[in-house]
mmCIF file of C-alpha atoms in Angstrom:
data_model
loop_
_atom_site.group_PDB
_atom_site.id
_atom_site.type_symbol
_atom_site.label_atom_id
_atom_site.label_comp_id
_atom_site.label_asym_id
_atom_site.label_seq_id
_atom_site.Cartn_x
_atom_site.Cartn_y
_atom_site.Cartn_z
ATOM 1 C CA MET A 27 0.000 0.000 0.000
ATOM 2 C CA SER A 28 1.420 3.422 -0.940
ATOM 3 C CA ARG A 29 2.326 5.779 1.826
ATOM 4 C CA PRO A 30 -0.031 8.749 2.317
ATOM 5 C CA TYR A 31 0.613 11.862 0.294
ATOM 6 C CA SER A 32 1.678 15.192 1.662
ATOM 7 C CA LYS A 33 2.148 18.317 -0.349
ATOM 8 C CA PRO A 34 5.694 18.437 -1.731
ATOM 9 C CA GLN A 35 7.882 21.469 -2.180
ATOM 10 C CA PHE A 36 9.156 21.588 -5.757
ATOM 11 C CA HIS A 37 11.954 23.802 -6.994
ATOM 12 C CA ARG A 38 12.141 24.754 -10.647
ATOM 13 C CA GLY A 39 15.169 23.874 -12.670
ATOM 14 C CA GLY A 40 16.742 21.403 -10.323
ATOM 15 C CA ARG A 41 16.052 18.557 -8.020
ATOM 16 C CA ARG A 42 12.665 18.426 -6.400
ATOM 17 C CA HIS A 43 12.380 17.486 -2.779
ATOM 18 C CA ASN A 44 9.463 16.450 -0.666
ATOM 19 C CA ASP A 45 9.023 16.881 3.028
ATOM 20 C CA GLY A 46 7.623 14.258 5.323
ATOM 21 C CA ASN A 47 7.082 10.637 4.519
ATOM 22 C CA GLU A 48 5.836 10.697 0.941
ATOM 23 C CA TYR A 49 7.399 8.110 -1.297
ATOM 24 C CA VAL A 50 8.456 10.452 -4.105
ATOM 25 C CA ARG A 51 11.733 11.647 -2.630
ATOM 26 C CA ARG A 52 13.301 13.223 -5.715
ATOM 27 C CA TRP A 53 12.383 13.999 -9.308
ATOM 28 C CA PRO A 54 15.647 14.043 -11.282
ATOM 29 C CA SER A 55 15.944 16.858 -13.799
ATOM 30 C CA GLY A 56 18.292 14.940 -16.072
ATOM 31 C CA HIS A 57 19.694 11.520 -16.796
ATOM 32 C CA GLU A 58 22.599 10.796 -14.487
ATOM 33 C CA SER A 59 23.773 7.439 -15.740
ATOM 34 C CA GLY A 60 26.761 6.628 -17.865
ATOM 35 C CA ARG A 61 29.211 8.989 -16.166
ATOM 36 C CA ARG A 62 31.639 6.320 -15.069
ATOM 37 C CA GLY A 63 32.684 5.430 -18.588
ATOM 38 C CA GLY A 64 30.595 3.516 -21.055
ATOM 39 C CA TYR A 65 30.624 0.514 -23.294
ATOM 40 C CA ARG A 66 31.650 2.425 -26.414
ATOM 41 C CA GLY A 67 33.992 0.281 -28.507
ATOM 42 C CA ARG A 68 35.431 2.478 -31.260
ATOM 43 C CA GLY A 69 38.242 0.438 -32.808
ATOM 44 C CA GLY A 70 38.243 -2.471 -35.186
ATOM 45 C CA GLY A 71 37.833 -5.086 -32.525
ATOM 46 C CA GLY A 72 34.609 -6.466 -33.945
ATOM 47 C CA GLY A 73 32.544 -6.330 -30.738
ATOM 48 C CA ALA A 74 28.798 -6.759 -30.893
ATOM 49 C CA VAL A 75 28.267 -3.026 -30.544
ATOM 50 C CA GLY A 76 31.656 -1.772 -31.739
ATOM 51 C CA ARG A 77 31.670 1.399 -33.799
ATOM 52 C CA GLY A 78 34.800 0.654 -35.802
ATOM 53 C CA ASP A 79 35.067 -0.763 -39.277
ATOM 54 C CA GLY A 80 36.392 -4.159 -38.246
ATOM 55 C CA GLY A 81 33.237 -5.684 -36.768
ATOM 56 C CA ALA A 82 33.120 -9.442 -37.092
ATOM 57 C CA GLY A 83 29.528 -9.775 -38.127
ATOM 58 C CA GLY A 84 28.953 -6.655 -40.189
ATOM 59 C CA LYS A 85 26.421 -4.000 -39.264
ATOM 60 C CA ALA A 86 23.817 -5.244 -36.804
ATOM 61 C CA PRO A 87 20.138 -4.360 -37.281
ATOM 62 C CA GLN A 88 19.323 -1.084 -35.537
ATOM 63 C CA SER A 89 16.685 -2.626 -33.262
ATOM 64 C CA THR A 90 19.082 -5.376 -32.159
ATOM 65 C CA LEU A 91 21.848 -2.859 -31.571
ATOM 66 C CA MET A 92 19.490 -0.654 -29.577
ATOM 67 C CA THR A 93 18.331 -3.530 -27.384
ATOM 68 C CA THR A 94 21.922 -4.605 -26.764
ATOM 69 C CA LEU A 95 23.015 -1.099 -25.801
ATOM 70 C CA LEU A 96 20.002 -0.573 -23.565
ATOM 71 C CA ASP A 97 20.609 -3.862 -21.815
ATOM 72 C CA LEU A 98 24.280 -3.005 -21.268
ATOM 73 C CA LEU A 99 23.292 0.412 -19.958
ATOM 74 C CA PHE A 100 20.888 -1.068 -17.432
ATOM 75 C CA GLN A 101 23.428 -3.619 -16.259
ATOM 76 C CA LYS A 102 26.293 -1.134 -15.977
ATOM 77 C CA SER A 103 24.359 1.772 -14.488
ATOM 78 C CA SER A 104 21.615 -0.023 -12.601
ATOM 79 C CA ASN A 105 22.544 1.686 -9.330
ATOM 80 C CA THR A 106 22.362 5.088 -11.027
ATOM 81 C CA ILE A 107 19.181 4.891 -13.046
ATOM 82 C CA PHE A 108 17.185 2.585 -10.777
ATOM 83 C CA ASP A 109 16.714 2.744 -7.025
ATOM 84 C CA PRO A 110 15.439 -0.658 -5.835
ATOM 85 C CA GLN A 111 14.482 0.746 -2.445
ATOM 86 C CA SER A 112 11.967 3.256 -3.806
ATOM 87 C CA GLY A 113 11.376 1.515 -7.137
ATOM 88 C CA MET A 114 12.272 4.710 -8.989
ATOM 89 C CA LEU A 115 13.506 4.502 -12.586
ATOM 90 C CA ASN A 116 15.215 7.653 -13.870
ATOM 91 C CA LEU A 117 15.118 7.906 -17.662
ATOM 92 C CA SER A 118 15.162 11.705 -17.795
ATOM 93 C CA ASN A 119 17.172 13.280 -20.633
ATOM 94 C CA PHE A 120 17.796 9.727 -21.763
ATOM 95 C CA ARG A 121 18.969 10.628 -25.253
ATOM 96 C CA GLN A 122 22.052 12.365 -23.864
ATOM 97 C CA SER A 123 23.392 9.224 -22.216
ATOM 98 C CA GLU A 124 26.959 8.567 -23.345
ATOM 99 C CA ASP A 125 26.209 4.854 -23.491
ATOM 100 C CA LEU A 126 23.651 5.468 -26.250
ATOM 101 C CA SER A 127 25.756 7.794 -28.393
ATOM 102 C CA ALA A 128 26.004 5.156 -31.147
ATOM 103 C CA VAL A 129 22.226 5.181 -31.603
ATOM 104 C CA GLN A 130 21.373 8.630 -30.274
ATOM 105 C CA GLU A 131 19.157 9.563 -33.210
ATOM 106 C CA SER A 132 17.038 6.472 -32.606
ATOM 107 C CA VAL A 133 16.381 7.236 -28.938
ATOM 108 C CA ASP A 134 12.821 8.390 -29.543
ATOM 109 C CA PHE A 135 10.013 7.955 -27.019
ATOM 110 C CA ASN A 136 7.521 8.721 -29.801
ATOM 111 C CA ASN A 137 8.618 5.635 -31.739
ATOM 112 C CA VAL A 138 6.913 2.301 -31.093
ATOM 113 C CA THR A 139 9.982 0.201 -31.963
ATOM 114 C CA PHE A 140 12.245 2.093 -29.573
ATOM 115 C CA CYS A 141 9.668 2.046 -26.783
ATOM 116 C CA LYS A 142 9.139 -1.678 -27.217
ATOM 117 C CA SER A 143 12.901 -2.340 -27.004
ATOM 118 C CA LEU A 144 13.223 -0.136 -23.939
ATOM 119 C CA VAL A 145 10.251 -1.695 -22.166
ATOM 120 C CA ASN A 146 11.533 -5.217 -22.847
ATOM 121 C CA VAL A 147 14.845 -4.283 -21.230
ATOM 122 C CA ILE A 148 13.003 -2.694 -18.298
ATOM 123 C CA LYS A 149 10.960 -5.845 -17.834
ATOM 124 C CA ASN A 150 14.025 -8.109 -17.976
ATOM 125 C CA ASN A 151 16.075 -6.009 -15.558
ATOM 126 C CA ILE A 152 13.458 -4.556 -13.203
ATOM 127 C CA GLY A 153 10.353 -6.650 -13.663
ATOM 128 C CA SER A 154 7.440 -5.706 -11.446
ATOM 129 C CA SER A 155 9.572 -3.588 -9.072
ATOM 130 C CA LEU A 156 8.881 -0.366 -10.984
ATOM 131 C CA ARG A 157 7.022 2.161 -8.819
ATOM 132 C CA ILE A 158 8.138 5.662 -9.826
ATOM 133 C CA LEU A 159 8.909 6.623 -13.424
ATOM 134 C CA SER A 160 10.823 9.779 -14.358
ATOM 135 C CA ILE A 161 10.951 10.565 -18.096
ATOM 136 C CA ASN A 162 11.518 14.321 -18.023
ATOM 137 C CA SER A 163 13.146 16.226 -20.912
ATOM 138 C CA ASN A 164 12.879 13.546 -23.602
ATOM 139 C CA GLN A 165 11.151 15.504 -26.397
ATOM 140 C CA ILE A 166 8.057 13.364 -25.892
ATOM 141 C CA GLN A 167 5.075 14.360 -28.015
ATOM 142 C CA LYS A 168 3.039 11.168 -27.709
ATOM 143 C CA LEU A 169 3.250 9.922 -24.149
ATOM 144 C CA SER A 170 0.681 7.247 -24.954
ATOM 145 C CA VAL A 171 3.243 5.298 -27.031
ATOM 146 C CA PHE A 172 5.505 4.524 -24.071
ATOM 147 C CA LEU A 173 2.609 4.071 -21.650
ATOM 148 C CA THR A 174 0.967 1.538 -23.958
ATOM 149 C CA GLN A 175 4.158 -0.515 -24.259
ATOM 150 C CA LEU A 176 4.524 -0.585 -20.469
ATOM 151 C CA GLU A 177 0.971 -1.853 -20.208
ATOM 152 C CA GLU A 178 1.407 -4.510 -22.889
ATOM 153 C CA ALA A 179 4.524 -5.785 -21.103
ATOM 154 C CA ASP A 180 2.528 -5.871 -17.858
ATOM 155 C CA VAL A 181 5.024 -3.788 -15.890
ATOM 156 C CA HIS A 182 2.597 -0.902 -15.316
ATOM 157 C CA ARG A 183 0.541 -2.335 -12.480
ATOM 158 C CA GLY A 184 2.754 -1.166 -9.623
ATOM 159 C CA ILE A 185 3.511 2.346 -10.932
ATOM 160 C CA THR A 186 2.375 4.923 -8.383
ATOM 161 C CA ALA A 187 3.915 8.100 -9.813
ATOM 162 C CA ILE A 188 4.970 9.403 -13.236
ATOM 163 C CA SER A 189 6.951 12.555 -13.980
ATOM 164 C CA ALA A 190 7.061 13.630 -17.641
ATOM 165 C CA THR A 191 7.863 17.321 -17.268
ATOM 166 C CA ASP A 192 9.525 19.564 -19.869
ATOM 167 C CA ASN A 193 8.454 17.547 -22.893
ATOM 168 C CA GLN A 194 6.260 18.430 -25.898
ATOM 169 C CA ILE A 195 2.980 16.736 -24.946
ATOM 170 C CA ASN A 196 0.107 18.794 -26.369
ATOM 171 C CA ASP A 197 -3.012 16.620 -26.113
ATOM 172 C CA PHE A 198 -4.840 14.270 -23.761
ATOM 173 C CA ALA A 199 -4.232 11.025 -25.666
ATOM 174 C CA PHE A 200 -2.200 9.738 -22.705
ATOM 175 C CA LEU A 201 -5.308 9.628 -20.511
ATOM 176 C CA GLY A 202 -6.557 6.477 -22.249
ATOM 177 C CA PRO A 203 -3.611 4.288 -21.222
ATOM 178 C CA LEU A 204 -3.324 5.940 -17.800
ATOM 179 C CA LYS A 205 -6.856 4.836 -16.909
ATOM 180 C CA ARG A 206 -5.466 1.311 -16.741
ATOM 181 C CA TYR A 207 -2.675 2.273 -14.332
ATOM 182 C CA GLY A 208 -4.601 1.184 -11.275
ATOM 183 C CA CYS A 209 -2.072 2.361 -8.653
ATOM 184 C CA LEU A 210 -1.230 5.763 -10.145
ATOM 185 C CA GLY A 211 -1.529 8.445 -7.480
ATOM 186 C CA GLU A 212 0.769 11.228 -8.718
ATOM 187 C CA LEU A 213 1.339 12.795 -12.134
ATOM 188 C CA LEU A 214 3.657 15.648 -13.112
ATOM 189 C CA LEU A 215 3.376 17.277 -16.546
ATOM 190 C CA GLU A 216 4.642 20.806 -15.969
ATOM 191 C CA GLY A 217 6.525 22.332 -18.880
ATOM 192 C CA ASN A 218 4.346 20.687 -21.554
ATOM 193 C CA PRO A 219 2.045 22.600 -23.938
ATOM 194 C CA VAL A 220 -0.934 20.595 -22.687
ATOM 195 C CA ALA A 221 -0.429 22.036 -19.191
ATOM 196 C CA LYS A 222 -1.297 25.505 -20.552
ATOM 197 C CA ARG A 223 -4.767 24.482 -21.685
ATOM 198 C CA GLU A 224 -7.679 25.875 -19.712
ATOM 199 C CA ASP A 225 -9.221 22.434 -19.288
ATOM 200 C CA TYR A 226 -5.917 20.779 -18.354
ATOM 201 C CA ALA A 227 -6.561 20.077 -14.677
ATOM 202 C CA SER A 228 -10.286 19.408 -15.040
ATOM 203 C CA GLN A 229 -9.779 16.840 -17.806
ATOM 204 C CA ILE A 230 -7.125 14.920 -15.898
ATOM 205 C CA VAL A 231 -8.954 14.993 -12.570
ATOM 206 C CA ARG A 232 -12.180 13.838 -14.209
ATOM 207 C CA LYS A 233 -10.605 11.016 -16.215
ATOM 208 C CA LEU A 234 -8.163 9.725 -13.573
ATOM 209 C CA GLN A 235 -10.405 9.171 -10.578
ATOM 210 C CA ILE A 236 -7.742 7.656 -8.308
ATOM 211 C CA LEU A 237 -5.177 10.421 -8.880
ATOM 212 C CA VAL A 238 -4.228 12.190 -5.645
ATOM 213 C CA MET A 239 -1.634 14.732 -6.793
ATOM 214 C CA LEU A 240 -1.197 16.697 -10.031
ATOM 215 C CA ASP A 241 1.932 18.793 -10.604
ATOM 216 C CA GLY A 242 2.763 18.782 -6.924
ATOM 217 C CA GLN A 243 -0.678 19.902 -5.775
ATOM 218 C CA VAL A 244 -3.089 17.747 -3.814
ATOM 219 C CA ILE A 245 -6.306 17.256 -5.776
ATOM 220 C CA ASN A 246 -9.319 18.545 -3.884
ATOM 221 C CA ARG A 247 -12.195 16.275 -4.752
ATOM 222 C CA MET A 248 -15.499 17.463 -3.348
ATOM 223 C CA PRO A 249 -17.445 14.697 -1.608
ATOM 224 C CA LEU A 250 -20.489 13.441 -3.435
ATOM 225 C CA ARG A 251 -23.637 15.010 -2.026
ATOM 226 C CA LEU A 252 -27.072 13.632 -2.672
ATOM 227 C CA PRO A 253 -30.312 15.498 -1.949
ATOM 228 C CA ASN A 254 -32.284 14.396 1.070
ATOM 229 C CA PRO A 255 -34.937 11.849 0.097
ATOM 230 C CA VAL A 256 -38.420 13.278 -0.138
ATOM 231 C CA PRO A 257 -40.985 11.066 1.583
ATOM 232 C CA VAL A 258 -44.133 10.292 -0.356
ATOM 233 C CA ASN A 259 -47.466 8.735 0.576
ATOM 234 C CA LEU A 260 -46.993 9.117 4.331
ATOM 235 C CA ASN A 261 -49.963 8.853 6.649
ATOM 236 C CA ASP A 262 -50.782 11.441 9.289
ATOM 237 C CA MET A 263 -48.928 9.593 12.045
ATOM 238 C CA GLN A 264 -45.717 9.341 9.970
ATOM 239 C CA CYS A 265 -45.922 13.011 9.042
ATOM 240 C CA SER A 266 -46.271 13.920 12.717
ATOM 241 C CA VAL A 267 -43.195 11.878 13.631
ATOM 242 C CA LEU A 268 -41.116 13.513 10.888
ATOM 243 C CA PHE A 269 -42.287 16.959 11.963
ATOM 244 C CA PHE A 270 -41.340 16.208 15.582
ATOM 245 C CA MET A 271 -37.856 15.031 14.547
ATOM 246 C CA ARG A 272 -37.224 18.148 12.479
ATOM 247 C CA VAL A 273 -38.314 20.504 15.227
ATOM 248 C CA TYR A 274 -36.662 18.767 18.175
#
């Protein structure tokens, strides 16, 4: 069961910190993996992902190369991009990772093939431990593409919070997949064109009934109020009793 929410204090342009006991401790502003040196073979050694001219098997298919690089990245930088204690996966500014420089142009969260490769690697390395997903600053226009792949791989069930700030999302297509994220309690979309729409908050709050926080603010859902039932066909004795109860 997720820990109760309390209103976090967010700071623009850097790390975001929460006070109290909420589970979202930090929203990274950029991808921090790959800074200890990467798997970037450049010579003619013929490695599986070598960038030189002497590869043993010729040029590998782009999807296979991407999957291999992603898998190596997760294995090498698992302690940097994934926190097993909180279940937080940090894929922010993912395209700038040094480990993906060989396929940088193909790192595209709007592309089904890339998202499928990435989600398969996530499933193989993290499985159902994913709780918090940070995909800030990834030039995402169609958030639904990545969300759908997570759902199809069945690694979406435990996700409680998603941060996709500073992207290029401009419509509500992502709400369809998010309806099937049954544990989602927090969503951050600041810095996207869609967040400037007048109906932004109302659309999200109405469609995602279990959401508790939006862009760092607790959602105030008014309790459902029904009109008092109006009695009909009461005899004189029943009317007298009701009158007595109202007066006294």
